[in-house]
């Protein structure tokens, strides 16, 4: 224990390990109150009961009017539940919140109100955003949405008690503070305490609460990890703010699954729901080296996403490895596998990989596509444009099977992809057109063997032929 701020622990001499803790004397005791209400209101019980006697909790839900968001939430916002939405600055959190606010008023019974507490922007800035995101805007569309530009939690609570909204939006928690704590807004104790009180308020008043949180450079929700444990649902809004595609992924959901992913596109008039990312594929694209399509799973949906790799000459010892939309930590591992098992010399090569559209692909099932793109880029082998690849790559260079292969193959076929590189163990399940790959070595041999044939005798459509000859 130390009464003052210290950078170094006087006991163990470790730096930056001392965590601020503030004793809270004021009532009510939020933690116990929250816990008590959590247990009885969401279908729990004080007595232990046998699994077979447990019934589905009867939770009331509010529709946000945004199909993709409602789906990720498991059927809408739970009344009395708290949702934490995290994401990089500029990704579109405030836009999503404003659209949810307007949508909730519209999609639920008459008289539904929403209170939007903004702590980062002025009320007028928020109104302008509201006007922008409503199609065919008229003043009636903003009715029922109340705006409060304040950061003092007590004043926000006072307005909540006055307006009694069905949904309270806090944008963002980092700036909200309680006057009786003498730590600065954004500090661990402030964020934790404010969040706890919001949870308490949500339970007590039976309203839904959505809290916006920032994401740190490491991709974690800023503030204490404990924030994620306090709330009922944690959603991460991800993607690259320079691209249009955005994914809303559930990291925790007490009232539904975390398997669903909502897809959006940032447009001129706010976020537009996306059914399929096929618009980002160009079936007319000329065949080229370093790019291949991958049928990746996003929640229960399969999307075809193009994976690209550029292998350029670099300097030994200073070779750059960058990935955009792919797992950055996995890339060096895949490069090492290529060096070891396909005998590719990459230590003097700069390697850049990315996904088209900016959507994040984190499942290991995309490994084979990344390796194929890198190999084709490094060996300058043109891949047919109707080819796609799916499979996980192991450290031994083996290609491992992936979940839900049938769904992936069906989706690829539906979009006109005729040859599919799949794990050899799943070749039979895919039927004709599937080429089973046993290892990275086999992939290298396959690409090389087919290089000449692919370039000369490839089945090209007229459009492709024209563009092919234009390009080469
Ligand atoms: P914003 O919701 O403010 O992001 P966050 O709250 O996560 O920081 O919006 C982010 C970006 O989206 C901003 O650069 C402007 C852009 N944008 C559009 O392209 N179209 C729109 O209709 C809106 C409202 C914003
Ligand atoms: Mg914002």
PDB file of C-alpha atoms and ligand atoms in Angstrom, residues 88-95 121 129 132-133 266-270, ligand 1:
ATOM      1  CA  UNK A  88     -11.012   2.581 -32.320  1.00  0.00           C
ATOM      2  CA  UNK A  89     -11.589   6.327 -32.581  1.00  0.00           C
ATOM      3  CA  UNK A  90     -13.319   7.235 -35.829  1.00  0.00           C
ATOM      4  CA  UNK A  91     -14.684   3.767 -36.456  1.00  0.00           C
ATOM      5  CA  UNK A  92     -18.298   4.941 -36.141  1.00  0.00           C
ATOM      6  CA  UNK A  93     -19.355   4.296 -32.539  1.00  0.00           C
ATOM      7  CA  UNK A  94     -21.148   7.616 -32.154  1.00  0.00           C
ATOM      8  CA  UNK A  95     -22.830   7.109 -35.522  1.00  0.00           C
ATOM      9  CA  UNK A 121     -19.163  16.463 -28.586  1.00  0.00           C
ATOM     10  CA  UNK A 129     -25.070  13.674 -37.083  1.00  0.00           C
ATOM     11  CA  UNK A 132     -27.225  13.148 -41.540  1.00  0.00           C
ATOM     12  CA  UNK A 133     -28.087   9.555 -40.734  1.00  0.00           C
ATOM     13  CA  UNK A 266     -19.914   3.519 -43.536  1.00  0.00           C
ATOM     14  CA  UNK A 267     -21.668   5.555 -46.159  1.00  0.00           C
ATOM     15  CA  UNK A 268     -22.546   9.170 -46.782  1.00  0.00           C
ATOM     16  CA  UNK A 269     -25.640   8.819 -44.622  1.00  0.00           C
ATOM     17  CA  UNK A 270     -24.304   6.804 -41.729  1.00  0.00           C
TER      18      UNK A 270
HETATM   19  P1  LIG B   1     -17.926   8.631 -35.444  1.00  0.00           P
HETATM   20  O1  LIG B   1     -19.244   7.969 -35.276  1.00  0.00           O
HETATM   21  O2  LIG B   1     -17.781   9.989 -34.878  1.00  0.00           O
HETATM   22  O3  LIG B   1     -16.781   7.680 -34.857  1.00  0.00           O
HETATM   23  P2  LIG B   1     -16.374   7.372 -33.317  1.00  0.00           P
HETATM   24  O4  LIG B   1     -17.469   7.825 -32.418  1.00  0.00           O
HETATM   25  O5  LIG B   1     -16.158   5.881 -33.272  1.00  0.00           O
HETATM   26  O6  LIG B   1     -15.103   8.092 -33.064  1.00  0.00           O
HETATM   27  O7  LIG B   1     -17.652   8.677 -37.018  1.00  0.00           O
HETATM   28  C1  LIG B   1     -16.471   8.297 -37.582  1.00  0.00           C
HETATM   29  C2  LIG B   1     -16.262   8.694 -39.011  1.00  0.00           C
HETATM   30  O8  LIG B   1     -17.336   8.348 -39.845  1.00  0.00           O
HETATM   31  C3  LIG B   1     -16.010  10.168 -39.195  1.00  0.00           C
HETATM   32  O9  LIG B   1     -14.707  10.290 -39.722  1.00  0.00           O
HETATM   33  C4  LIG B   1     -17.001  10.607 -40.222  1.00  0.00           C
HETATM   34  C5  LIG B   1     -17.521   9.351 -40.826  1.00  0.00           C
HETATM   35  N1  LIG B   1     -18.945   9.411 -41.184  1.00  0.00           N
HETATM   36  C6  LIG B   1     -19.312   9.069 -42.477  1.00  0.00           C
HETATM   37  O10 LIG B   1     -18.481   8.740 -43.329  1.00  0.00           O
HETATM   38  N2  LIG B   1     -20.650   9.114 -42.824  1.00  0.00           N
HETATM   39  C7  LIG B   1     -21.608   9.469 -41.921  1.00  0.00           C
HETATM   40  O11 LIG B   1     -22.794   9.501 -42.257  1.00  0.00           O
HETATM   41  C8  LIG B   1     -21.210   9.821 -40.584  1.00  0.00           C
HETATM   42  C9  LIG B   1     -22.211  10.224 -39.564  1.00  0.00           C
HETATM   43  C10 LIG B   1     -19.859   9.771 -40.265  1.00  0.00           C
END
